[in-house]
CSV table of C-alpha atoms in Angstrom, one decimal:
chain,number,residue,atom,x,y,z
Y,1,UNK,CA,241.5,19.9,-35.0
Y,2,UNK,CA,239.1,22.7,-34.0
Y,3,UNK,CA,239.4,23.5,-30.3
Y,4,UNK,CA,236.1,23.7,-28.3
Y,5,UNK,CA,234.9,27.1,-27.4
Y,6,UNK,CA,236.5,28.3,-24.2
Y,7,UNK,CA,239.5,26.0,-24.4
Y,8,UNK,CA,241.7,28.2,-26.6
Y,9,UNK,CA,245.1,28.7,-24.9
Y,10,UNK,CA,246.6,32.2,-24.6
Y,11,UNK,CA,249.3,32.7,-27.3
Y,12,UNK,CA,252.1,33.0,-24.8
Y,13,UNK,CA,251.5,29.4,-23.7
Y,14,UNK,CA,251.0,27.9,-27.2
Y,15,UNK,CA,254.7,27.3,-28.0
Y,16,UNK,CA,255.9,26.3,-24.6
Y,17,UNK,CA,257.4,22.8,-24.1
Y,18,UNK,CA,255.0,20.2,-22.7
Y,19,UNK,CA,256.7,20.0,-19.3
Y,20,UNK,CA,256.3,23.8,-18.9
Y,21,UNK,CA,252.6,23.6,-19.7
Y,22,UNK,CA,252.2,21.0,-17.0
Y,23,UNK,CA,254.3,23.1,-14.6
Y,24,UNK,CA,252.1,26.2,-15.2
Y,25,UNK,CA,248.9,24.2,-14.6
Y,26,UNK,CA,250.3,22.9,-11.4
Y,27,UNK,CA,251.4,26.3,-10.1
Y,28,UNK,CA,248.0,27.8,-10.9
Y,29,UNK,CA,246.3,25.0,-8.8
Y,30,UNK,CA,244.4,26.2,-5.8
Y,31,UNK,CA,245.1,23.3,-3.4
Y,32,UNK,CA,247.3,25.1,-0.9
Y,33,UNK,CA,247.7,25.5,2.8
Y,34,UNK,CA,244.9,27.7,4.2
Y,35,UNK,CA,247.3,30.3,5.7
Y,36,UNK,CA,249.2,30.7,2.5
Y,37,UNK,CA,247.5,33.1,0.0
Y,38,UNK,CA,249.5,32.1,-3.1
Y,39,UNK,CA,246.2,31.0,-4.8
Y,40,UNK,CA,245.1,34.7,-4.7
Y,41,UNK,CA,248.3,35.6,-6.7
Y,42,UNK,CA,247.8,32.8,-9.1
Y,43,UNK,CA,244.1,33.7,-9.7
Y,44,UNK,CA,245.0,37.4,-10.3
Y,45,UNK,CA,247.7,36.5,-12.8
Y,46,UNK,CA,245.4,34.1,-14.6
Y,47,UNK,CA,242.7,36.8,-14.8
Y,48,UNK,CA,245.2,39.4,-16.0
Y,49,UNK,CA,246.6,37.3,-18.8
Y,50,UNK,CA,243.4,35.6,-20.0
Y,51,UNK,CA,242.7,37.9,-22.9
Y,52,UNK,CA,246.2,39.2,-23.7
Y,53,UNK,CA,246.6,39.6,-27.5
Y,54,UNK,CA,247.6,42.2,-30.1
Y,55,UNK,CA,250.8,44.3,-30.7
Y,56,UNK,CA,251.2,45.1,-26.9
Y,57,UNK,CA,250.9,41.4,-25.9
Y,58,UNK,CA,254.5,41.1,-24.6
Y,59,UNK,CA,254.5,44.4,-22.7
Y,60,UNK,CA,251.2,43.4,-21.1
Y,61,UNK,CA,252.5,40.0,-20.2
Y,62,UNK,CA,255.6,41.5,-18.6
Y,63,UNK,CA,253.4,43.9,-16.5
Y,64,UNK,CA,251.3,40.9,-15.3
Y,65,UNK,CA,254.5,38.9,-14.4
Y,66,UNK,CA,255.9,41.8,-12.4
Y,67,UNK,CA,252.6,42.2,-10.6
Y,68,UNK,CA,252.6,38.4,-10.0
Y,69,UNK,CA,256.1,38.7,-8.6
Y,70,UNK,CA,255.1,41.5,-6.2
Y,71,UNK,CA,252.2,39.5,-5.0
Y,72,UNK,CA,254.3,36.4,-4.2
Y,73,UNK,CA,256.8,38.6,-2.3
Y,74,UNK,CA,253.9,40.0,-0.3
Y,75,UNK,CA,252.8,36.5,0.8
Y,76,UNK,CA,256.3,35.1,1.4
Y,77,UNK,CA,256.0,35.2,5.2
Y,78,UNK,CA,253.0,32.9,5.3
Y,79,UNK,CA,254.0,30.6,2.4
Y,80,UNK,CA,257.4,29.4,3.6
Y,81,UNK,CA,257.6,25.7,2.9
Y,82,UNK,CA,254.6,25.7,0.6
Y,83,UNK,CA,255.3,23.9,-2.7
Y,84,UNK,CA,252.9,25.9,-4.8
Y,85,UNK,CA,254.5,29.2,-3.6
Y,86,UNK,CA,258.0,28.1,-4.5
Y,87,UNK,CA,256.8,26.7,-7.8
Y,88,UNK,CA,255.2,30.1,-8.6
Y,89,UNK,CA,258.4,32.0,-7.7
Y,90,UNK,CA,260.4,29.7,-10.0
Y,91,UNK,CA,257.8,29.8,-12.8
Y,92,UNK,CA,257.7,33.6,-12.7
Y,93,UNK,CA,261.4,33.9,-13.1
Y,94,UNK,CA,261.5,31.4,-15.9
Y,95,UNK,CA,258.6,33.1,-17.8
Y,96,UNK,CA,260.2,36.5,-17.4
Y,97,UNK,CA,263.4,35.2,-19.0
Y,98,UNK,CA,261.6,33.5,-21.8
Y,99,UNK,CA,259.7,36.7,-22.6
Y,100,UNK,CA,262.6,39.1,-22.2
Y,101,UNK,CA,260.9,40.9,-19.3
Y,102,UNK,CA,262.9,43.2,-17.1
Y,103,UNK,CA,262.4,43.0,-13.4
Y,104,UNK,CA,262.0,46.7,-13.1
Y,105,UNK,CA,259.1,48.4,-14.9
Y,106,UNK,CA,255.4,49.1,-14.7
Y,107,UNK,CA,253.0,46.7,-13.0
Y,108,UNK,CA,249.2,46.3,-13.4
Y,109,UNK,CA,247.1,48.8,-11.5
Y,110,UNK,CA,245.3,47.4,-8.5
Y,111,UNK,CA,241.8,46.2,-9.2
Y,112,UNK,CA,239.2,48.3,-7.5
Y,113,UNK,CA,237.0,46.6,-4.9
Y,114,UNK,CA,233.9,48.3,-6.4
Y,115,UNK,CA,233.0,49.6,-9.8
Y,116,UNK,CA,233.4,53.3,-10.4
Y,117,UNK,CA,230.8,55.5,-12.1
Y,118,UNK,CA,232.4,55.0,-15.6
Y,119,UNK,CA,232.8,51.2,-15.3
Y,120,UNK,CA,230.3,48.7,-16.7
Y,121,UNK,CA,227.8,47.5,-14.1
Y,122,UNK,CA,227.9,50.7,-12.0
Y,123,UNK,CA,224.7,51.2,-10.1
Y,124,UNK,CA,224.7,54.3,-7.9
Y,125,UNK,CA,222.4,52.9,-5.2
Y,126,UNK,CA,225.0,50.2,-4.5
Y,127,UNK,CA,228.3,52.0,-4.7
Y,128,UNK,CA,228.5,52.6,-1.0
Y,129,UNK,CA,227.1,49.2,0.1
Y,130,UNK,CA,229.8,46.7,-0.3
Y,131,UNK,CA,227.6,43.6,0.2
Y,132,UNK,CA,225.1,44.7,-2.4
Y,133,UNK,CA,227.8,45.7,-4.9
Y,134,UNK,CA,229.6,42.4,-4.4
Y,135,UNK,CA,226.3,40.4,-4.9
Y,136,UNK,CA,225.5,42.3,-8.1
Y,137,UNK,CA,228.9,41.8,-9.6
Y,138,UNK,CA,229.8,38.3,-8.4
Y,139,UNK,CA,226.7,36.8,-6.9
Y,140,UNK,CA,226.5,35.5,-3.3
Y,141,UNK,CA,228.2,37.1,-0.3
Y,142,UNK,CA,231.8,38.2,0.1
Y,143,UNK,CA,234.3,36.4,2.3
Y,144,UNK,CA,235.2,38.0,5.6
Y,145,UNK,CA,238.2,37.9,8.0
Y,146,UNK,CA,238.5,38.6,11.7
Y,147,UNK,CA,241.4,40.1,13.7
Y,148,UNK,CA,241.7,41.1,17.4
Y,149,UNK,CA,244.2,42.7,19.7
Y,150,UNK,CA,243.5,42.6,23.5
Y,151,UNK,CA,245.1,42.2,26.9
Y,152,UNK,CA,248.9,41.7,27.0
Y,153,UNK,CA,248.4,42.4,23.9
Y,154,UNK,CA,247.5,39.1,22.3
Y,155,UNK,CA,246.9,39.3,18.6
Y,156,UNK,CA,244.7,37.0,16.6
Y,157,UNK,CA,245.5,37.5,12.9
Y,158,UNK,CA,243.3,37.4,9.8
Y,159,UNK,CA,244.8,33.9,9.2
Y,160,UNK,CA,243.8,32.7,12.7
Y,161,UNK,CA,247.4,32.7,14.0
Y,162,UNK,CA,247.9,33.8,17.6
Y,163,UNK,CA,250.8,35.7,19.1
Y,164,UNK,CA,251.5,37.3,22.5
Y,165,UNK,CA,253.5,40.4,21.9
Y,166,UNK,CA,255.8,43.0,23.5
Y,167,UNK,CA,255.3,45.8,21.0
Y,168,UNK,CA,255.9,48.7,23.3
Y,169,UNK,CA,255.3,52.0,21.6
Y,170,UNK,CA,253.2,52.5,18.4
Y,171,UNK,CA,252.6,49.7,15.9
Y,172,UNK,CA,250.2,49.4,13.0
Y,173,UNK,CA,247.5,46.8,13.3
Y,174,UNK,CA,246.3,47.6,9.7
Y,175,UNK,CA,247.7,49.6,6.9
Y,176,UNK,CA,245.9,49.2,3.6
Y,177,UNK,CA,244.2,51.2,0.8
Y,178,UNK,CA,241.1,51.9,2.9
Y,179,UNK,CA,242.1,51.7,6.6
Y,180,UNK,CA,244.9,52.6,8.9
Y,181,UNK,CA,244.8,51.4,12.5
Y,182,UNK,CA,247.6,52.1,15.0
Y,183,UNK,CA,247.9,50.8,18.5
Y,184,UNK,CA,250.2,52.3,21.2
Y,185,UNK,CA,251.2,50.1,24.0
Y,186,UNK,CA,253.0,50.6,27.3
Y,187,UNK,CA,254.0,48.2,30.2
Y,188,UNK,CA,251.1,46.9,32.2
Y,189,UNK,CA,253.1,47.5,35.4
Y,190,UNK,CA,256.4,49.2,35.9
Y,191,UNK,CA,259.3,47.1,34.9
Y,192,UNK,CA,257.2,44.4,33.2
Y,193,UNK,CA,257.9,43.0,29.8
Y,194,UNK,CA,254.2,42.7,29.3
Y,195,UNK,CA,252.4,45.6,27.6
Y,196,UNK,CA,248.8,46.7,27.1
Y,197,UNK,CA,247.2,49.0,24.5
Y,198,UNK,CA,246.8,52.5,25.9
Y,199,UNK,CA,245.8,54.3,22.7
Y,200,UNK,CA,244.1,53.4,19.4
Y,201,UNK,CA,243.9,55.5,16.2
Y,202,UNK,CA,241.6,54.3,13.4
Y,203,UNK,CA,241.7,56.2,10.1
Y,204,UNK,CA,239.0,55.6,7.4
Y,205,UNK,CA,240.6,56.9,4.3
Y,206,UNK,CA,238.8,59.3,1.9
Y,207,UNK,CA,236.7,57.5,-0.6
Y,208,UNK,CA,235.3,60.2,-2.8
Y,209,UNK,CA,232.1,58.4,-3.9
Y,210,UNK,CA,231.1,57.7,-0.3
Y,211,UNK,CA,232.9,59.2,2.7
Y,212,UNK,CA,235.2,61.9,3.9
Y,213,UNK,CA,238.4,60.9,5.7
Y,214,UNK,CA,237.4,60.1,9.3
Y,215,UNK,CA,239.6,59.6,12.3
Y,216,UNK,CA,238.6,57.8,15.5
Y,217,UNK,CA,241.0,58.1,18.5
Y,218,UNK,CA,240.6,56.5,21.9
Y,219,UNK,CA,242.8,56.5,25.0
Y,220,UNK,CA,242.7,54.3,28.1
Y,221,UNK,CA,240.0,55.9,30.2
Y,222,UNK,CA,238.6,58.0,27.3
Y,223,UNK,CA,236.5,56.1,24.8
Y,224,UNK,CA,234.7,58.8,22.7
Y,225,UNK,CA,231.3,58.3,21.2
Y,226,UNK,CA,232.3,60.3,18.0
Y,227,UNK,CA,235.1,60.8,15.5
Y,228,UNK,CA,237.6,63.5,16.4
Y,229,UNK,CA,235.7,66.1,14.4
Y,230,UNK,CA,232.6,65.5,16.5
Y,231,UNK,CA,230.6,63.6,13.8
Y,232,UNK,CA,229.2,60.1,14.0
Y,233,UNK,CA,229.0,59.4,10.3
Y,234,UNK,CA,230.9,59.6,7.0
Y,235,UNK,CA,230.2,63.3,6.4
Y,236,UNK,CA,228.5,65.2,3.6
Y,237,UNK,CA,229.2,62.9,0.8
Y,238,UNK,CA,226.2,61.1,-0.8
Y,239,UNK,CA,227.2,57.9,1.0
Y,240,UNK,CA,228.0,59.5,4.3
Y,241,UNK,CA,225.5,57.2,6.1
Y,242,UNK,CA,227.5,54.2,5.0
Y,243,UNK,CA,230.0,55.0,7.8
Y,244,UNK,CA,228.4,55.2,11.3
Y,245,UNK,CA,229.7,55.2,14.9
Y,246,UNK,CA,227.6,53.7,17.7
Y,247,UNK,CA,228.2,53.8,21.5
Y,248,UNK,CA,227.2,50.3,22.8
Y,249,UNK,CA,228.1,50.9,26.4
Y,250,UNK,CA,229.0,54.4,27.6
Y,251,UNK,CA,232.8,54.7,28.1
Y,252,UNK,CA,233.2,50.9,27.6
Y,253,UNK,CA,232.3,49.8,24.1
Y,254,UNK,CA,232.1,51.5,20.7
Y,255,UNK,CA,231.3,50.0,17.3
Y,256,UNK,CA,232.0,51.5,13.9
Y,257,UNK,CA,230.2,50.2,10.8
Y,258,UNK,CA,231.7,50.9,7.4
Y,259,UNK,CA,229.2,49.4,5.0
Y,260,UNK,CA,231.0,50.9,2.0
Y,261,UNK,CA,234.0,48.6,2.6
Y,262,UNK,CA,232.2,45.7,4.4
Y,263,UNK,CA,233.9,46.3,7.7
Y,264,UNK,CA,232.9,46.5,11.4
Y,265,UNK,CA,235.2,47.6,14.2
Y,266,UNK,CA,234.8,47.2,17.9
Y,267,UNK,CA,236.8,49.2,20.5
Y,268,UNK,CA,236.5,48.3,24.1
Y,269,UNK,CA,237.9,49.6,27.5
Y,270,UNK,CA,239.1,46.5,29.5
Y,271,UNK,CA,240.5,47.2,32.9
Y,272,UNK,CA,243.0,50.0,32.3
Y,273,UNK,CA,243.6,49.1,28.7
Y,274,UNK,CA,241.9,49.1,25.3
Y,275,UNK,CA,240.9,46.2,23.0
Y,276,UNK,CA,240.4,46.1,19.3
Y,277,UNK,CA,238.4,43.7,17.1
Y,278,UNK,CA,237.5,43.9,13.4
Y,279,UNK,CA,235.5,42.0,10.8
Y,280,UNK,CA,236.6,43.0,7.4
Y,281,UNK,CA,235.8,41.9,3.8
Y,282,UNK,CA,238.6,39.8,2.7
Y,283,UNK,CA,239.2,41.9,-0.4
Y,284,UNK,CA,239.6,45.0,1.9
Y,285,UNK,CA,241.8,43.2,4.5
Y,286,UNK,CA,244.4,42.3,1.8
Y,287,UNK,CA,244.3,45.4,-0.3
Y,288,UNK,CA,247.8,46.7,0.4
Y,289,UNK,CA,251.1,47.2,-1.5
Y,290,UNK,CA,254.4,45.5,-0.9
Y,291,UNK,CA,255.7,48.4,1.1
Y,292,UNK,CA,252.8,48.1,3.6
Y,293,UNK,CA,254.5,45.0,5.1
Y,294,UNK,CA,254.1,45.8,8.8
Y,295,UNK,CA,250.6,45.0,9.9
Y,296,UNK,CA,250.0,42.9,13.1
Y,297,UNK,CA,246.6,41.8,11.8
Y,298,UNK,CA,248.1,40.4,8.6
Y,299,UNK,CA,251.5,39.2,9.5
Y,300,UNK,CA,251.3,38.9,13.3
Y,301,UNK,CA,254.0,40.2,15.6
Y,302,UNK,CA,257.6,40.3,14.4
Y,303,UNK,CA,259.6,37.4,15.9
Y,304,UNK,CA,261.7,39.7,18.0
Y,305,UNK,CA,258.6,41.2,19.5
Y,306,UNK,CA,257.0,38.0,20.7
Y,307,UNK,CA,257.1,37.2,24.4
Y,308,UNK,CA,260.1,35.2,25.3
Y,309,UNK,CA,259.6,31.4,25.9
Y,310,UNK,CA,261.6,31.7,29.1
Y,311,UNK,CA,259.4,34.3,30.8
Y,312,UNK,CA,255.9,34.0,32.0
Y,313,UNK,CA,253.5,34.7,34.7
Y,314,UNK,CA,255.4,36.2,37.7
Y,315,UNK,CA,252.9,36.4,40.6
Y,316,UNK,CA,251.8,39.9,41.5
Y,317,UNK,CA,250.1,40.6,44.8
Y,318,UNK,CA,247.8,37.9,46.0
Y,319,UNK,CA,246.9,36.6,42.6
Y,320,UNK,CA,248.1,33.1,42.5
Y,321,UNK,CA,247.8,30.8,39.5
Y,322,UNK,CA,244.8,29.1,41.2
Y,323,UNK,CA,243.1,32.4,41.8
Y,324,UNK,CA,243.8,33.6,38.2
Y,325,UNK,CA,242.2,30.4,36.8
Y,326,UNK,CA,239.2,30.7,39.1
Y,327,UNK,CA,238.6,34.4,38.1
Y,328,UNK,CA,238.9,33.5,34.4
Y,329,UNK,CA,236.7,30.5,34.7
Y,330,UNK,CA,233.9,32.8,35.9
Y,331,UNK,CA,234.1,34.7,32.6
Y,332,UNK,CA,235.1,32.0,30.1
Y,333,UNK,CA,233.8,28.5,30.1
Y,334,UNK,CA,236.0,26.9,27.4
Y,335,UNK,CA,239.7,26.2,28.2
Y,336,UNK,CA,240.9,27.7,24.9
Y,337,UNK,CA,243.4,30.4,23.9
Y,338,UNK,CA,241.1,33.2,25.3
Y,339,UNK,CA,241.0,31.4,28.7
Y,340,UNK,CA,244.8,31.0,28.7
Y,341,UNK,CA,245.3,34.6,27.7
Y,342,UNK,CA,243.0,35.6,30.5
Y,343,UNK,CA,245.1,33.7,33.1
Y,344,UNK,CA,248.3,35.2,31.6
Y,345,UNK,CA,246.9,38.7,31.8
Y,346,UNK,CA,245.6,38.4,35.3
Y,347,UNK,CA,248.9,37.0,36.6
Y,348,UNK,CA,251.2,39.5,34.9
Y,349,UNK,CA,249.1,42.5,36.0
Y,350,UNK,CA,247.8,41.3,39.4
Y,351,UNK,CA,244.5,42.9,38.3
Y,352,UNK,CA,241.3,40.8,38.5
Y,353,UNK,CA,239.6,43.2,36.1
Y,354,UNK,CA,241.9,42.0,33.3
Y,355,UNK,CA,239.4,39.2,32.7
Y,356,UNK,CA,237.3,41.7,30.8
Y,357,UNK,CA,239.9,41.8,28.0
Y,358,UNK,CA,239.6,38.1,27.0
Y,359,UNK,CA,235.9,38.1,27.7
Y,360,UNK,CA,235.2,41.0,25.3
Y,361,UNK,CA,237.5,39.6,22.7
Y,362,UNK,CA,235.6,36.3,22.8
Y,363,UNK,CA,232.3,38.1,22.5
Y,364,UNK,CA,233.6,39.9,19.4
Y,365,UNK,CA,235.0,36.7,17.9
Y,366,UNK,CA,231.5,35.1,18.2
Y,367,UNK,CA,230.0,38.1,16.4
Y,368,UNK,CA,232.8,38.7,13.8
Y,369,UNK,CA,234.4,35.5,13.0
Y,370,UNK,CA,233.1,34.1,9.7
Y,371,UNK,CA,233.3,30.5,10.7
Y,372,UNK,CA,231.7,29.7,14.2
Y,373,UNK,CA,233.5,26.4,14.2
Y,374,UNK,CA,236.9,28.1,14.3
Y,375,UNK,CA,236.2,30.5,17.2
Y,376,UNK,CA,237.8,28.0,19.6
Y,377,UNK,CA,240.4,26.8,17.1
Y,378,UNK,CA,243.1,27.0,19.7
Y,379,UNK,CA,241.3,24.9,22.3
Y,380,UNK,CA,243.8,22.9,24.3
Y,381,UNK,CA,243.9,19.4,25.8
Y,382,UNK,CA,241.7,19.2,28.9
Y,383,UNK,CA,244.5,17.5,30.8
Y,384,UNK,CA,246.8,20.5,30.7
Y,385,UNK,CA,246.9,22.5,33.8
Y,386,UNK,CA,248.8,25.6,32.8
Y,387,UNK,CA,250.4,28.5,34.8
Y,388,UNK,CA,250.8,26.4,38.0
Y,389,UNK,CA,253.4,27.4,40.5
Y,390,UNK,CA,256.1,25.3,38.9
Y,391,UNK,CA,258.5,26.9,36.4
Y,392,UNK,CA,257.7,24.2,33.9
Y,393,UNK,CA,254.0,25.0,33.8
Y,394,UNK,CA,254.8,28.7,33.6
Y,395,UNK,CA,257.0,28.1,30.6
Y,396,UNK,CA,254.4,25.9,29.0
Y,397,UNK,CA,251.9,28.8,29.1
Y,398,UNK,CA,254.1,31.0,26.9
Y,399,UNK,CA,254.8,28.1,24.5
Y,400,UNK,CA,251.1,27.6,24.0
Y,401,UNK,CA,250.3,31.2,23.7
Y,402,UNK,CA,253.1,32.0,21.3
Y,403,UNK,CA,252.8,28.9,19.1
Y,404,UNK,CA,249.0,28.9,19.0
Y,405,UNK,CA,248.7,25.3,20.1
């Protein structure tokens, strides 16, 4: 029987037993938990093996399987308990055995986020405009992700998970092919377990078609209106204007627009500390290798760096729980995670100005989050009255903040 056009199966599937064909179709399914990105690995594998044929068929398949394996390891933290993830891991191992693939060896090169000058579809006016390039190649608009770090610090990840962290010292918020962002934190007050961001370093890596490498560095009390070389754009490259720095409020709020990678970053001064927010094209946010596995925006805070469930909100000075709630209510109307973070920050610091951190983070979320309905995704029951004078309520605050309830 002649197969319809477009239905021909790749040769490496043709001779598999029926149950294995069903298994592969299931593991390539895209109905997975939203936080787990195994569907991205499945799609990349399917695309890589769609047209495998010829004398190097087996070698190419093994490269694709090793790349598939690397991708699943990268998403392991967010896919625990996900059936599609565990099916993929099992399926990869089985297919590697069937095709005599070694676990060590070459993998597929990463796919570029934009076409280069020698690739089909290249159009020089678009190469340094991510949205135009994406629309020309794929149609429509790219997907975006939002991450923020503010206050204690509290971290909202690209997957809308929420952690309150210790992270004293320097920790990477982002570390991918295009961006490196590092935050340095120190105790909010002497002897406190709570820390705040005192320094931020943002590195836009060299992209030869568009921009020179540019570094932005801010310290608490010093929010520059330029990159460290004194410039406010991407340099002398043809696409230098696709990276621009803008001072929104002198000494308080800076925005950096990187059109060539579909990214916008906001850095704010809040009380005596810094805040960071980003909107990044999804393809950029997740463009990293297996070795780049420590990124607070991607994986959240390591479990040993999250605020202990048994410690919260010691009163400092005259800032009682009631006072903290009243101060935060003046800045934040919704009793969501930003409001509870505000209460937490004001109480652990004793500083009424710490309300600025949550307020600025919420403003950035409204501007940067791709889904307005999910800005208040952590909204809590109106009946809860958190951070009261009782130990139980103080403990409950940390549980809500740490678990993202």
